[in-house]
Coordinates of C-alpha atoms in Angstrom, one line a residue:
M539 CA 22.4 -11.0 82.5
K540 CA 23.9 -11.7 78.8
L541 CA 24.5 -15.5 78.1
P542 CA 27.9 -15.8 76.0
G543 CA 27.5 -16.6 72.6
V544 CA 23.9 -15.1 72.2
S545 CA 24.7 -12.1 70.4
V546 CA 26.4 -13.9 68.0
I547 CA 24.2 -16.2 67.3
M548 CA 21.8 -13.8 66.5
F549 CA 24.0 -11.9 64.4
N550 CA 24.6 -14.8 62.5
K551 CA 20.8 -15.5 61.8
K552 CA 20.2 -12.0 60.7
T553 CA 23.2 -12.4 58.3
A554 CA 21.6 -15.7 56.9
I555 CA 18.2 -14.3 56.5
A556 CA 19.6 -11.2 54.6
A557 CA 21.7 -13.3 52.5
C558 CA 18.5 -15.7 51.4
L559 CA 16.5 -12.3 50.9
L560 CA 19.0 -11.1 48.4
T561 CA 19.3 -14.6 46.7
V562 CA 15.6 -14.9 46.1
F563 CA 15.5 -11.0 44.7
A564 CA 18.2 -11.6 42.4
L565 CA 16.7 -14.8 40.9
A566 CA 13.2 -12.9 40.5
V567 CA 14.7 -9.8 38.6
A568 CA 17.2 -12.0 36.5
P569 CA 14.7 -12.1 33.7
A570 CA 14.3 -8.2 33.4
F571 CA 17.5 -8.2 31.9
G572 CA 17.1 -10.3 28.9
A573 CA 16.1 -14.0 28.4
S574 CA 18.8 -16.6 29.0
S575 CA 19.7 -19.3 26.3
G576 CA 16.5 -21.6 26.2
D577 CA 14.3 -19.5 28.2
K578 CA 10.7 -18.8 26.5
V579 CA 10.4 -15.6 24.3
K580 CA 7.3 -14.1 22.6
N581 CA 7.3 -11.1 20.6
R582 CA 5.5 -9.5 17.4
G583 CA 6.8 -7.3 14.8
V584 CA 7.6 -6.9 11.0
I585 CA 9.9 -9.0 8.7
T586 CA 12.5 -6.4 7.3
L587 CA 14.8 -8.8 5.8
R588 CA 14.9 -12.6 5.0
S589 CA 18.1 -14.7 4.4
G590 CA 17.4 -18.6 3.8
D591 CA 15.7 -19.7 7.3
T592 CA 16.8 -16.5 9.2
L593 CA 14.6 -13.3 9.4
T594 CA 15.4 -10.1 10.6
V595 CA 12.3 -8.8 12.7
K596 CA 11.6 -5.1 13.7
T597 CA 9.9 -4.9 17.1
S598 CA 9.2 -2.5 19.3
E599 CA 12.1 -3.7 21.6
G600 CA 14.5 -3.4 18.4
D601 CA 15.5 -6.2 15.8
F602 CA 15.4 -9.7 16.4
T603 CA 16.9 -12.4 14.7
V604 CA 14.4 -15.3 14.0
T605 CA 15.4 -18.4 13.1
F606 CA 12.9 -21.4 11.6
N607 CA 13.1 -24.9 10.6
S608 CA 10.8 -27.8 9.4
D609 CA 9.3 -28.2 12.9
T610 CA 8.3 -24.4 13.1
K611 CA 4.5 -23.8 12.9
I612 CA 3.6 -21.2 10.1
Q613 CA 0.1 -20.2 10.4
H614 CA -2.6 -17.8 10.3
P615 CA -6.1 -17.8 11.9
V616 CA -9.3 -18.9 9.9
G617 CA -12.9 -18.8 10.5
L618 CA -15.1 -16.2 12.3
T619 CA -13.5 -16.7 15.7
G620 CA -10.0 -16.9 14.5
M621 CA -9.7 -20.0 17.0
R622 CA -8.5 -22.3 14.3
K623 CA -5.2 -22.2 12.7
K624 CA -4.1 -22.9 8.7
Q625 CA -0.6 -24.2 8.2
D626 CA 1.4 -22.3 5.6
T627 CA 4.8 -22.9 3.8
P628 CA 7.8 -20.7 4.5
D629 CA 7.0 -19.2 1.1
V630 CA 4.7 -16.5 2.8
L631 CA 7.7 -14.9 5.0
I632 CA 8.1 -12.3 2.8
P633 CA 9.5 -8.6 4.2
G634 CA 7.1 -6.3 5.0
L635 CA 4.9 -9.0 6.7
K636 CA 3.5 -8.4 10.3
M637 CA 3.7 -11.4 12.6
S638 CA 4.1 -12.8 16.2
F639 CA 6.7 -15.2 16.9
E640 CA 7.6 -17.4 19.9
G641 CA 10.2 -19.7 20.8
A642 CA 13.3 -20.5 22.8
A643 CA 16.0 -17.9 23.1
G644 CA 19.3 -18.7 21.6
S645 CA 22.7 -18.3 22.6
Q646 CA 22.9 -14.6 20.8
E647 CA 21.3 -11.5 22.1
N648 CA 17.8 -11.2 20.6
Q649 CA 18.2 -14.3 18.7
V650 CA 15.1 -16.7 18.9
D651 CA 14.4 -20.3 17.8
A652 CA 11.0 -20.1 16.7
K653 CA 8.4 -22.9 17.5
A654 CA 5.4 -21.1 16.0
I655 CA 5.2 -17.8 13.6
T656 CA 1.4 -16.6 13.5
F657 CA 0.5 -13.8 10.8
D658 CA -3.2 -12.1 9.7
S659 CA -4.1 -13.2 5.9
D660 CA -4.5 -9.3 5.7
D661 CA -1.3 -8.4 6.4
L662 CA 0.2 -11.0 4.1
A663 CA -1.9 -9.3 1.3
L664 CA -0.6 -5.7 2.1
A665 CA 3.0 -7.2 2.3
E666 CA 2.7 -9.1 -1.2
V667 CA 1.4 -5.4 -2.4
I668 CA 5.0 -4.0 -1.2
Q669 CA 6.5 -7.1 -3.4
A670 CA 4.5 -6.8 -6.1
G671 CA 6.0 -3.0 -6.5
L672 CA 9.5 -4.0 -5.5
N673 CA 9.8 -7.5 -8.1
P674 CA 8.9 -5.8 -11.5
T675 CA 11.3 -2.9 -10.8
A676 CA 14.2 -5.5 -10.0
Q677 CA 13.4 -7.6 -13.0
Q678 CA 13.5 -4.4 -15.4
Q679 CA 16.8 -3.7 -13.7
A680 CA 18.1 -7.1 -14.4
R681 CA 16.8 -7.0 -18.2
N682 CA 18.7 -3.6 -18.4
M683 CA 21.9 -5.0 -17.0
Q684 CA 21.7 -8.1 -19.6
A685 CA 21.3 -5.7 -22.4
Y686 CA 24.2 -3.6 -21.2
S687 CA 26.6 -6.7 -20.9
T688 CA 25.5 -8.2 -24.4
N689 CA 26.2 -4.5 -26.1
K690 CA 30.0 -4.6 -24.4
A691 CA 30.6 -7.7 -25.8
S692 CA 30.0 -6.6 -29.1
T693 CA 32.4 -4.8 -31.4
D694 CA 33.9 -1.4 -30.9
A695 CA 31.9 0.0 -33.7
A696 CA 28.8 -1.7 -32.5
I697 CA 29.4 -0.4 -29.2
A698 CA 29.8 3.1 -30.6
S699 CA 26.8 3.1 -32.5
N700 CA 24.7 1.9 -30.0
Q701 CA 26.2 4.5 -27.1
A702 CA 23.0 6.5 -27.3
A703 CA 20.9 3.5 -26.2
I704 CA 23.4 2.4 -23.7
D705 CA 23.1 5.8 -22.2
Q706 CA 19.5 5.5 -22.0
A707 CA 19.8 2.4 -20.5
K708 CA 21.9 3.8 -17.7
Q709 CA 19.4 5.9 -16.9
E710 CA 16.5 3.7 -16.5
I711 CA 18.7 1.8 -14.4
A712 CA 19.3 4.6 -12.2
A713 CA 15.6 5.6 -12.2
N714 CA 14.6 2.0 -11.0
Q715 CA 17.3 2.0 -8.6
Q716 CA 15.7 5.0 -7.0
R717 CA 12.1 3.2 -6.9
I718 CA 13.7 0.0 -5.6
E719 CA 15.0 2.0 -2.6
A720 CA 11.8 4.0 -2.1
N721 CA 9.7 0.4 -1.9
K722 CA 12.3 -0.5 0.3
A723 CA 11.8 2.0 2.6
N724 CA 8.1 1.4 3.0
L725 CA 9.1 -2.0 4.9
D726 CA 9.7 -0.1 8.0
E727 CA 6.5 2.0 7.7
V728 CA 4.5 -1.3 7.3
A729 CA 5.4 -2.0 11.3
Q730 CA 3.3 1.5 12.3
S731 CA 0.6 1.8 9.6
T732 CA -0.7 -1.7 9.7
Q733 CA -1.4 -1.2 13.4
K734 CA -3.3 2.0 13.3
R735 CA -4.9 1.9 9.8
F736 CA -8.4 0.3 11.0
G737 CA -8.5 1.8 14.6
E738 CA -8.2 5.4 13.1
M739 CA -10.9 5.0 10.8
G740 CA -14.1 4.3 13.1
E741 CA -17.5 4.4 11.4
V742 CA -17.1 5.4 7.9
V743 CA -19.1 6.7 5.2
T744 CA -18.2 6.3 1.2
K745 CA -16.8 10.0 -0.2
D746 CA -16.0 8.5 -3.8
Q747 CA -15.9 5.6 -5.7
Y748 CA -14.5 4.2 -9.0
T749 CA -14.8 1.1 -11.1
V750 CA -11.7 -0.3 -12.7
L751 CA -12.6 -2.4 -15.7
F752 CA -10.4 -5.2 -17.5
A753 CA -10.1 -7.1 -20.3
T754 CA -10.6 -10.9 -20.3
G755 CA -7.7 -12.5 -18.5
D756 CA -5.7 -9.3 -18.2
Y757 CA -4.9 -6.9 -14.9
S758 CA -3.1 -4.0 -16.7
L759 CA -4.6 -0.5 -15.9
S760 CA -5.5 1.7 -19.1
D761 CA -4.8 5.4 -19.1
E762 CA -8.2 6.3 -18.3
A763 CA -8.0 4.1 -15.1
K764 CA -4.8 5.4 -13.7
Q765 CA -6.5 8.9 -14.4
A766 CA -9.4 7.8 -12.1
L767 CA -7.4 6.5 -9.7
A768 CA -5.0 9.6 -9.5
N769 CA -8.3 11.8 -8.5
V770 CA -9.3 9.6 -5.8
A771 CA -5.9 9.6 -4.4
K772 CA -5.8 13.4 -4.6
Q773 CA -9.2 13.6 -2.8
G774 CA -7.9 11.3 -0.2
L775 CA -4.7 13.3 0.2
A776 CA -6.2 16.2 1.2
Y777 CA -7.2 14.8 4.5
S778 CA -4.9 14.7 7.6
K779 CA -6.8 11.7 9.2
G780 CA -9.4 9.6 9.3
W781 CA -9.8 8.2 5.6
G782 CA -8.7 5.2 3.8
I783 CA -8.9 3.7 0.4
S784 CA -10.7 0.2 0.0
V785 CA -9.7 -2.3 -3.1
A786 CA -11.6 -5.3 -4.0
G787 CA -10.6 -7.3 -6.9
F788 CA -13.0 -9.4 -9.0
A789 CA -13.4 -11.9 -12.0
D790 CA -16.3 -13.0 -14.2
A791 CA -17.4 -16.8 -14.2
S792 CA -15.6 -17.9 -17.6
G793 CA -13.0 -20.6 -17.0
N794 CA -11.4 -21.7 -13.8
A795 CA -12.6 -20.8 -10.6
A796 CA -9.2 -21.0 -8.7
A797 CA -7.5 -19.0 -11.6
N798 CA -10.2 -16.5 -11.3
Q799 CA -9.5 -15.9 -7.8
V800 CA -5.6 -15.3 -8.2
L801 CA -6.6 -13.2 -11.4
S802 CA -8.9 -11.2 -9.0
K803 CA -5.8 -11.1 -6.5
E804 CA -3.7 -9.8 -9.5
R805 CA -6.1 -6.8 -10.5
A806 CA -6.5 -5.7 -6.9
Q807 CA -2.7 -5.7 -6.4
A808 CA -2.1 -3.9 -9.7
V809 CA -4.5 -0.9 -8.4
A810 CA -2.9 -1.1 -4.8
A811 CA 0.7 -0.6 -6.5
Y812 CA -0.4 2.2 -8.6
L813 CA -2.1 4.0 -5.7
L814 CA 1.1 3.3 -3.6
Q815 CA 3.9 4.3 -6.2
E816 CA 2.4 6.7 -8.6
C817 CA -0.1 8.5 -6.4
G818 CA 1.7 8.9 -3.3
V819 CA -0.8 7.2 -1.2
P820 CA 0.7 6.2 2.1
V821 CA 1.0 2.4 2.8
G822 CA -1.5 2.6 5.8
R823 CA -4.2 4.5 3.9
I824 CA -4.9 1.3 1.8
L825 CA -6.7 -1.0 3.3
A826 CA -5.6 -4.5 2.5
P827 CA -6.4 -5.4 -0.9
G828 CA -9.1 -8.1 -1.3
A829 CA -9.4 -11.0 -3.8
M830 CA -13.2 -11.5 -4.3
G831 CA -12.9 -14.1 -7.1
E832 CA -16.1 -14.6 -9.0
T833 CA -18.4 -13.4 -5.7
N834 CA -20.8 -10.3 -5.9
P835 CA -21.2 -10.3 -9.6
A836 CA -22.3 -6.6 -10.8
G837 CA -23.6 -8.2 -14.2
S838 CA -25.1 -11.3 -15.5
N839 CA -22.3 -13.9 -16.3
E840 CA -24.7 -15.2 -18.9
S841 CA -23.9 -12.1 -21.2
P842 CA -20.7 -10.7 -22.8
S843 CA -21.7 -7.0 -21.3
G844 CA -22.5 -8.6 -18.0
R845 CA -19.2 -10.4 -17.7
A846 CA -17.2 -7.1 -18.9
E847 CA -19.1 -5.3 -15.8
N848 CA -17.7 -8.1 -13.5
R849 CA -14.0 -7.9 -14.5
R850 CA -13.7 -5.3 -12.2
V851 CA -11.6 -3.5 -9.2
D852 CA -14.2 -1.5 -6.7
V853 CA -12.2 1.5 -5.3
K854 CA -13.8 3.4 -2.6
L855 CA -12.5 6.5 -0.5
L856 CA -13.7 6.1 3.2
L857 CA -14.0 8.8 5.3
N858 CA -14.7 8.7 8.9
K859 CA -18.2 10.2 9.8
G860 CA -16.7 12.5 12.1
V861 CA -14.4 13.9 9.3
A862 CA -17.2 13.8 6.9
G863 CA -19.7 15.6 9.0
G864 CA -17.0 18.5 9.4
L865 CA -16.8 19.1 5.8

């Protein structure tokens, strides 16, 4: 015998249970469709553009707009374990730098207000190599444009007499612009190449090496050094995988130790930039250039000849043992 209203009550209970389950399911899956404003966001990628306190960061999930302020921690790990973090200024946030960020989601899609930005010192060194190639080219272009403007302000007779020089300047500007565009294209490549440049190598052997020597206080490359670097690059480019070129800069003990540290970095960057721009070595094949300062002297700093040996950059072509063994 059915009691009046029993079936209605049971139906209403089932309906309520189903509604609750749907609500719980909706709440559980909501975050998978994008973070809401204020939600915690954590990701990693490569800076492709900076405008003031705003970064455009290329990640595996697309481009993110990351903003930072005076409260944002900008840091990199130090020590053997990397547990300690050293604080840095916003000046290190340059295009080409691989970094991780975490913070709160903003009101726009893929926009993050960063609380912390972390990067590795090796990745900063590699980004600075890219910038070292861009900045001198941009400065040269600016100088050429200034020369052009000065000539244009001269009399018609002066402009006519200098027409050949103006045409030459235009050609140099066009060539420099092409180099700028080529270097900018390297920024996207950094995102992938930095991730695999060490993992691909494994255990290595030295296939070839060359020592670039410098004059006191100088980091320019001689014609002889350029030819030798081109030969090293040519050997490396003959391999499809399992190779890289290590670059380590040094200085002698003359003068200030801090200044020598900077000088050793400039020497390493000059070599790395030449391998990138003139020899066609891919970004991912240059192991982050090291600034070794006055350490590991090749000769005695007590004699002129010994100091000459210490003003150097050691360049080594490294091969994976498996690749080398198959030769």
